[in-house]
XYZ file of C-alpha atoms in Angstrom:
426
model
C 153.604 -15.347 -5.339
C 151.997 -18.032 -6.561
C 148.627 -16.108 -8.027
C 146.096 -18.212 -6.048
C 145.464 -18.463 -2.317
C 145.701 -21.638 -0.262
C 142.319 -23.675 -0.591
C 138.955 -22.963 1.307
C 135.980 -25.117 2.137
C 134.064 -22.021 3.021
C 131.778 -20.061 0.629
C 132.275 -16.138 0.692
C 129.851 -14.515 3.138
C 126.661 -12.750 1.950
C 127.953 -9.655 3.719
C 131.297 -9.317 1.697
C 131.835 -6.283 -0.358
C 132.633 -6.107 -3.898
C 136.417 -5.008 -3.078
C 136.749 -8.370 -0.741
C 135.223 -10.445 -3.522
C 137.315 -8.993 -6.298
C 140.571 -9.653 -3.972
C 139.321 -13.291 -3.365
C 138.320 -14.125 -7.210
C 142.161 -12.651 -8.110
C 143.783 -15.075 -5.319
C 141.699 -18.078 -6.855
C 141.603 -17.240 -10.265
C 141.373 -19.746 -12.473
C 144.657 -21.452 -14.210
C 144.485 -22.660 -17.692
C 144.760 -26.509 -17.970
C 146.577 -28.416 -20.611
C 143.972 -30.859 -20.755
C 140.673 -29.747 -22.906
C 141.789 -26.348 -23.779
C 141.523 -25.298 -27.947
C 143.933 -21.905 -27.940
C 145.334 -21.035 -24.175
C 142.747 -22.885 -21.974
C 140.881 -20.098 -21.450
C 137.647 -21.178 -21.563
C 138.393 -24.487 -20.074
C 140.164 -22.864 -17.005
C 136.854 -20.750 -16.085
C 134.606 -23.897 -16.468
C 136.607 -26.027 -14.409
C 136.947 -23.420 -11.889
C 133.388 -22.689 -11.825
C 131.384 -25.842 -12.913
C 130.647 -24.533 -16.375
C 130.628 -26.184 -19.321
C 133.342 -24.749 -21.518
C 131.029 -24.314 -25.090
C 129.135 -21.944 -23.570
C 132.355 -19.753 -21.978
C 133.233 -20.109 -25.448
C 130.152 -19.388 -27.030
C 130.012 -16.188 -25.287
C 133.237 -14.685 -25.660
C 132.543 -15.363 -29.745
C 128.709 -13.383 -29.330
C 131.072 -10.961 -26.846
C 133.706 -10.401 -30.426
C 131.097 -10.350 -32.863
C 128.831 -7.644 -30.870
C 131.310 -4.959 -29.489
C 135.134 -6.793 -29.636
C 135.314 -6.770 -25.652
C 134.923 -10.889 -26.424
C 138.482 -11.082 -27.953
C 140.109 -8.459 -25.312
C 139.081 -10.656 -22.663
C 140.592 -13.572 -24.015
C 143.830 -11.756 -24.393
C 143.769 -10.602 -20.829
C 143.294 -14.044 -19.052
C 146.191 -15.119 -21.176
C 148.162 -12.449 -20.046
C 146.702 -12.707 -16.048
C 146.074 -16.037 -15.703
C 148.700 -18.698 -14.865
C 148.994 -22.176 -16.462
C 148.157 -24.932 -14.283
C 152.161 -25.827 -13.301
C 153.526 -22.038 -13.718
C 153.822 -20.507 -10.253
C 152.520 -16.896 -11.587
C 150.575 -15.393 -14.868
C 153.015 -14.368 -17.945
C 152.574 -10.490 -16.790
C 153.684 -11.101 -13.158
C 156.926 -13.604 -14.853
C 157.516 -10.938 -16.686
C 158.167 -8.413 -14.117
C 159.474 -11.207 -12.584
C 156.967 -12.563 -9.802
C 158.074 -15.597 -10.488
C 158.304 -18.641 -13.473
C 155.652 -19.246 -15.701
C 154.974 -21.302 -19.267
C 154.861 -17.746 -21.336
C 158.060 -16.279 -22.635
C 158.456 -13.144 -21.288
C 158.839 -11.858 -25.107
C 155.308 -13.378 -25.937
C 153.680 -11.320 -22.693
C 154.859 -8.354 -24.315
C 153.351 -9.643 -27.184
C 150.232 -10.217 -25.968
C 150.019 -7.226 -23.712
C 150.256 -5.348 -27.019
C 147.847 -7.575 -29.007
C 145.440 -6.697 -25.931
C 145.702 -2.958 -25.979
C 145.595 -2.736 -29.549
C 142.036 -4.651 -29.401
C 140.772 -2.651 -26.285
C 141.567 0.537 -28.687
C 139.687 -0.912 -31.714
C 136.389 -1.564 -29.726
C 136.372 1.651 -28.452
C 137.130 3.059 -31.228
C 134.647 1.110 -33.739
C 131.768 2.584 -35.327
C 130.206 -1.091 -35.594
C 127.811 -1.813 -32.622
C 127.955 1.558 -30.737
C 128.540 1.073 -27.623
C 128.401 -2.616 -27.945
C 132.259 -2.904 -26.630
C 131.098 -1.326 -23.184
C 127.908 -3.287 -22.798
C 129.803 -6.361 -23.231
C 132.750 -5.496 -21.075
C 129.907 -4.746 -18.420
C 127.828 -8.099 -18.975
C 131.066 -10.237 -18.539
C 132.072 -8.468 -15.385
C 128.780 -8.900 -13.878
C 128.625 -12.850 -15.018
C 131.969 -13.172 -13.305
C 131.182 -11.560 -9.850
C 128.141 -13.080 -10.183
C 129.671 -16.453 -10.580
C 132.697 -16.253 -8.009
C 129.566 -15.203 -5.176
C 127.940 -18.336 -6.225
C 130.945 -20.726 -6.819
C 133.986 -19.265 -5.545
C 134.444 -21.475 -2.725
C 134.431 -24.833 -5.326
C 137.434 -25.822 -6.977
C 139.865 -23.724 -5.845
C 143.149 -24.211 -7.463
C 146.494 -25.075 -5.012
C 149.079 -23.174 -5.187
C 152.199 -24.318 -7.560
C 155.239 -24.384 -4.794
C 158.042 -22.019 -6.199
C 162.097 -23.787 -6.206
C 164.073 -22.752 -3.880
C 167.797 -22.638 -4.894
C 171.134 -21.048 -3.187
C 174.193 -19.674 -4.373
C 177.745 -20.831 -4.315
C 181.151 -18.728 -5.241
C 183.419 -20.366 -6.951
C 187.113 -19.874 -6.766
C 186.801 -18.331 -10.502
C 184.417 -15.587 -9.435
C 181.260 -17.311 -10.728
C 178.255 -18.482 -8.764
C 177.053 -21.897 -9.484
C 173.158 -22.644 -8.392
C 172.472 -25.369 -6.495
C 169.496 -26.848 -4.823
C 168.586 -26.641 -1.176
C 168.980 -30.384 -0.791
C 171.813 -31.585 0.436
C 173.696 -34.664 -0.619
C 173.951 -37.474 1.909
C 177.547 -37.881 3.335
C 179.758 -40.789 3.451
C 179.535 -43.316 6.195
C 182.044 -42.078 8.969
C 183.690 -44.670 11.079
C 187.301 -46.220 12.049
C 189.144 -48.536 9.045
C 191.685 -51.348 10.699
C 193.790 -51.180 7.505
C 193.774 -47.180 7.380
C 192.101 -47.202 3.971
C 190.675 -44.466 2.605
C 186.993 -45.082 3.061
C 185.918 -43.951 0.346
C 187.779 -46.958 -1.592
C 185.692 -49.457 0.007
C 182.381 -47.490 -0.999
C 181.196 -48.020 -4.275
C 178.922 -44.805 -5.442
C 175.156 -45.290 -5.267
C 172.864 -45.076 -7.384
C 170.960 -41.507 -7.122
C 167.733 -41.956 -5.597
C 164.858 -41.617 -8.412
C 163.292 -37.987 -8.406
C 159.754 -38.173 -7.350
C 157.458 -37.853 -9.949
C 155.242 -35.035 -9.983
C 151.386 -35.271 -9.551
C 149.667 -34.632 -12.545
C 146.869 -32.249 -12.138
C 143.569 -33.176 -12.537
C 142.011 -32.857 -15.818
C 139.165 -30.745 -16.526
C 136.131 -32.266 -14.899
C 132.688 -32.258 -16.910
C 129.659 -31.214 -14.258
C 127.687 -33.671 -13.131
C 124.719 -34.585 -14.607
C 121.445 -32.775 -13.325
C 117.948 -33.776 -14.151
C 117.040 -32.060 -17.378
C 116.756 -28.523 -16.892
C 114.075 -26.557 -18.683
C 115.711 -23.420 -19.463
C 116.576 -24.529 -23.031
C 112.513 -25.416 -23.618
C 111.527 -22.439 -22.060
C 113.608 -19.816 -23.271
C 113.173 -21.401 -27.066
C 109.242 -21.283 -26.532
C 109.980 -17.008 -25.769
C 111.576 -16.871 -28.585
C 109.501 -18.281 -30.670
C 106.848 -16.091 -29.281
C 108.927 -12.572 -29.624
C 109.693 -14.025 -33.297
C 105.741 -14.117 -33.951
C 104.846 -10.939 -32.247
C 107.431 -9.123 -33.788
C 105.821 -10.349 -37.408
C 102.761 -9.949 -36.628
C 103.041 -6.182 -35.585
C 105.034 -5.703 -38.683
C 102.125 -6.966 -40.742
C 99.965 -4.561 -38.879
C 101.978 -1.273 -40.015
C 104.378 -1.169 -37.021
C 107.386 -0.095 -39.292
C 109.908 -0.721 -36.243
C 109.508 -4.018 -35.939
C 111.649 -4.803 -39.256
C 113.441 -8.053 -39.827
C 116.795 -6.497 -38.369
C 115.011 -5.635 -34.656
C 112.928 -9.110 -34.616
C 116.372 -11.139 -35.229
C 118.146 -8.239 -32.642
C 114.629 -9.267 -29.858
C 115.212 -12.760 -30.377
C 118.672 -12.996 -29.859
C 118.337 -11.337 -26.822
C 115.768 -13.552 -25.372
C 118.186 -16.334 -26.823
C 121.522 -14.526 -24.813
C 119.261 -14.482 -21.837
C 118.419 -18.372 -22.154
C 121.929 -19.179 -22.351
C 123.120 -16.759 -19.383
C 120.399 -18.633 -17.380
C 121.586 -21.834 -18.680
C 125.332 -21.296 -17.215
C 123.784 -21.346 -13.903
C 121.287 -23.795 -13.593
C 123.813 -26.552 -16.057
C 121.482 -26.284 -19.091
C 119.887 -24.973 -22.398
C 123.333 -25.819 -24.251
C 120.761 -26.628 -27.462
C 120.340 -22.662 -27.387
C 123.892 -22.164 -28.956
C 122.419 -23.647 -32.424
C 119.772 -20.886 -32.401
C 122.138 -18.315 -31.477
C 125.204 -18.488 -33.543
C 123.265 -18.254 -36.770
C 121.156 -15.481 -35.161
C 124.105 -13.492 -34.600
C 125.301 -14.041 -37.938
C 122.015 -13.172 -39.508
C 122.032 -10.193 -37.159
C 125.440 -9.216 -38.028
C 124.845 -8.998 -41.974
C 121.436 -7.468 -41.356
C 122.674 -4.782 -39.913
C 126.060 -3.804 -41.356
C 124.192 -3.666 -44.386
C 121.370 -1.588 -45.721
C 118.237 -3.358 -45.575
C 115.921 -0.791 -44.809
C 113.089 -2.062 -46.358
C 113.190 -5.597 -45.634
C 109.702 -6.370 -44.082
C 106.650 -9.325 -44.017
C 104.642 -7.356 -46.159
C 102.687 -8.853 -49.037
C 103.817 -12.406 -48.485
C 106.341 -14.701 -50.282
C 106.352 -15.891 -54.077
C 106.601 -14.592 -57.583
C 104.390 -12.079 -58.929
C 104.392 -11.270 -62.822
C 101.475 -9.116 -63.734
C 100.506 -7.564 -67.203
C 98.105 -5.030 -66.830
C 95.980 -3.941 -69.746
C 94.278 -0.942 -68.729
C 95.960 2.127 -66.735
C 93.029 1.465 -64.169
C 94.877 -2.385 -63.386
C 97.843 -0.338 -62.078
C 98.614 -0.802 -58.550
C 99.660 2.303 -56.513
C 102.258 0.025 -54.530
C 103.523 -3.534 -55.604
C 105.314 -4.928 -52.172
C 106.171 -8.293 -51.268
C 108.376 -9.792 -48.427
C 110.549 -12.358 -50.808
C 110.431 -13.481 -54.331
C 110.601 -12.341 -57.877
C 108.419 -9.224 -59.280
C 108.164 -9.024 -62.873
C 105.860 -6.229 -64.065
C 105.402 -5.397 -68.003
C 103.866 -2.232 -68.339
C 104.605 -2.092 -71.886
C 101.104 -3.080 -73.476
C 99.133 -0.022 -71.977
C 97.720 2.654 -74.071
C 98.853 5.591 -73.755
C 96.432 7.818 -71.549
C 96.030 9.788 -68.528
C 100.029 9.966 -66.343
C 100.362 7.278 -63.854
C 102.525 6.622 -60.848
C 104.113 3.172 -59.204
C 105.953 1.986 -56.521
C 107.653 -1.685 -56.505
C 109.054 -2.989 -52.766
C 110.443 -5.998 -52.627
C 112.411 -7.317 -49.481
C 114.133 -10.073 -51.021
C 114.533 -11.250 -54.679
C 114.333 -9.481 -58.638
C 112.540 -7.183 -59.643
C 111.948 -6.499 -63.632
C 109.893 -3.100 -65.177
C 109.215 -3.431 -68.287
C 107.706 0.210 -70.128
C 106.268 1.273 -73.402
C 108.832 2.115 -75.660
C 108.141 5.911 -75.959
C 107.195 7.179 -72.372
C 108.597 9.423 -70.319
C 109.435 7.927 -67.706
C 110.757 9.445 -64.547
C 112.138 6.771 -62.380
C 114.032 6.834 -59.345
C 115.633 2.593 -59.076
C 117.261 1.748 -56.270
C 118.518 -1.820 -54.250
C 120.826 -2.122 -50.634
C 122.723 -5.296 -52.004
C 122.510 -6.516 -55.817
C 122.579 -4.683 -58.867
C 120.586 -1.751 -60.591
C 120.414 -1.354 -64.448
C 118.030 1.367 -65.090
C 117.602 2.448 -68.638
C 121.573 3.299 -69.754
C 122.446 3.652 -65.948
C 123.439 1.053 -63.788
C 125.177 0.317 -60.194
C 126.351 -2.706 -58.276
C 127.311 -3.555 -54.744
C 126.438 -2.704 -50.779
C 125.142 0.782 -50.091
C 124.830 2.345 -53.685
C 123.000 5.162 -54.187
C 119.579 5.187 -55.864
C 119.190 5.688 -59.261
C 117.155 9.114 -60.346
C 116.340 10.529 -63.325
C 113.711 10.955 -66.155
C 114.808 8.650 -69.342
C 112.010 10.070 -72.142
C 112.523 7.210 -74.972
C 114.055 7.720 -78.483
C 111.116 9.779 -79.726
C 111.988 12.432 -76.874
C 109.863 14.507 -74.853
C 106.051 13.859 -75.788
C 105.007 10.221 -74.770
C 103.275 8.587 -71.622
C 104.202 9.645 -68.364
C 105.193 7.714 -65.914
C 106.221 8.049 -62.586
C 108.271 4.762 -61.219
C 109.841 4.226 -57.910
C 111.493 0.333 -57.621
C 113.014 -0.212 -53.873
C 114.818 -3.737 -52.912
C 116.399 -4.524 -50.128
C 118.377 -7.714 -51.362
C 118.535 -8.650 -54.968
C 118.708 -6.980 -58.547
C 116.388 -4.362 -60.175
C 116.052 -4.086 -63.794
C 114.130 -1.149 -65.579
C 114.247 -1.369 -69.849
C 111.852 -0.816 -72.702
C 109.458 -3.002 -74.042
């Protein structure tokens, strides 16, 4: 029971099943090599086995944990299944007891608990619904995908198991002893009936041969420049643009949270087509901050953050109730409104939006104001009110000055997305 099969030159046949092809990719899975690995040699075991580069096995088991969990319960289950490159089976089959291998059979148990307490927590997580299963499903594919394509390269030997036998002793023990058996003393006849082994000094034991290092992990070969990366960079750059460009034009779906999501997809596509034809490893410096981006955006309440009305800081004064925008919105920057040097007239109504950055109301000193202040990630100090943190709920009320009831009214809605909002008296 070594966990792989004896080596093949011959590439599975298009007409295999999926049952014969999951039987062959289990007795040729991949061992994990001393040489190159960062944590178990996970990563480094599949490239070597299927002329990948590593980073990007890597790269996707991190996008696979971020976006669902299935990344990290994975990892824990090639540990657990896969052999190192000297053990003769995986740490679950030595400890059932298959045979020897590098992991204690405490630490399986250790890891086949780590694993099933991660499996529970993806299914079980709220974050990324469904995003557990889609990933389990996108790794499966890759690797049937990749053991049609590659199976029949690299195919790892088989680690020989001891053999040993057992001898009883006259004290009811049994000693272990290798198969090999000792050479025996010359036999022959001595003129001066010695004993022979008198006149036969004791060799020296023959040196043990030295066992063959495997081979280290191999990078690919180099191709001719592949223009995945180019290509797939170009798309995104594209989805990036249309994506802004329809949000400029009043398509509310096409927020900042659904561009990023678009363009990380084109991005994970890239980099799946990258594994295959050796390139687009410059992709992984788009993605990783993408997914972090992503990841924030979404676990957070940023409902409003849009393109709308541009970048910069505004700070207005308007003198006459006429100057008074219906809707103040802007993409990033500062907004700093006084409304505090308008006579008092006719009611009036506002509405501040501001994606990312401050925004400051300043109101006369005796209107009524009634005001509804409200921001996904900052702080809020409306009038003698105030909240701070991720998620808060908006601010509402109607604050009518120290004069009481009997001043201007005004009607004032302030939304952020990301940053504080201030309402006070002029």
């Amino acid at each position: 029971m070594s966990g792989a099969s004896e080596s093949r030159s011959t590439k599975p046949g298009v007409l295999n099943g999926f049952e014969e092809t999951a039987k062959d990719f289990w007795a040729s899975r991949p061992r994990r090599p001393q040489a190159g690995r960062k944590v178990a040699g996970v990563a480094a075991g599949f490239g070597y086995r299927y002329g990948v580069d590593p980073v990007v096995v890597r790269i996707a088991l991190v996008v696979a944990t971020i976006f669902g969990g299935f990344g990290l319960t994975f990892y824990l289950l090639a540990w657990l299944f896969l052999p190192g490159e000297n053990d003769e089976v995986s740490g679950f089959e030595g400890l059932i007891g298959r045979g020897r291998s590098s992991v204690s059979p405490a630490f399986a148990v250790v890891l086949a608990v780590l694993t099933v307490v991660s499996a529970g927590g993806m299914f079980s997580s709220t974050w990324f619904d469904g995003g557990g299963l889609i990933g389990f499903a996108l790794i499966s594919t890759a690797l049937y995908l990749l053991h049609r394509s590659r199976g029949h390269l690299n195919r790892p030997a088989p680690v020989v198991a001891r053999t040993r036998t057992e001898a009883f002793t006259g004290n009811g023990a049994f000693t272990m002893t290798d198969t090999a058996e000792a050479p025996s003393p010359a036999k022959g006849w001595d003129p001066l009936a010695a004993d022979p082994a008198g006149w036969d000094l004791p060799e020296a034991p023959p040196e043990p041969p030295r066992p063959t290092p495997p081979p280290p992990y191999r990078a690919p070969e180099r191709r001719p420049h592949s223009k995945v990366g180019s290509v797939t960079f170009a798309l995104a750059v594209l989805t990036a643009g249309a994506g802004v460009l329809l949000n400029l034009n009043g398509a509310d779906w096409f927020s900042a949270q659904h561009i990023i999501g678009l363009v990380l997809g084109v991005t994970g596509i890239g980099l799946v087509a990258g594994a295959f034809a050796r390139g687009g490893r410059g992709l992984i410096g788009l993605a990783v901050p993408l997914a972090i981006v992503g990841m924030i955006l979404t676990t957070a309440p940023f409902e409003n953050l849009d393109f709308r009305g541009g970048v910069g800081d505004i700070k207005q004064t308007p003198a006459t109730i006429a100057d008074v925008q219906p809707l103040y919105q802007h993409a990033a920057g500062d907004i700093d409104l006084d409304l505090s040097k308008l006579p008092v007239g006719d009611p009036y109504s506002t509405t501040i939006s501001n994606g990312a950055g401050d925004t400051k109301v300043i109101v006369p000193a005796n209107a009524d104001v009634t005001y509804e202040c409200h921001t996904g990630a900052g702080s809020a100090d409306c009038f003698d009110r105030s909240t701070d943190g991720i998620s808060q709920a908006a601010l509402k009320g109607t604050d009518n000055g120290p004069d009481g009831v009997g001043g201007q009214k005004i009607t004032l809605k302030v939304d952020n997305s990301v940053g504080s909002v201030e309402v006070r008296r002029g």
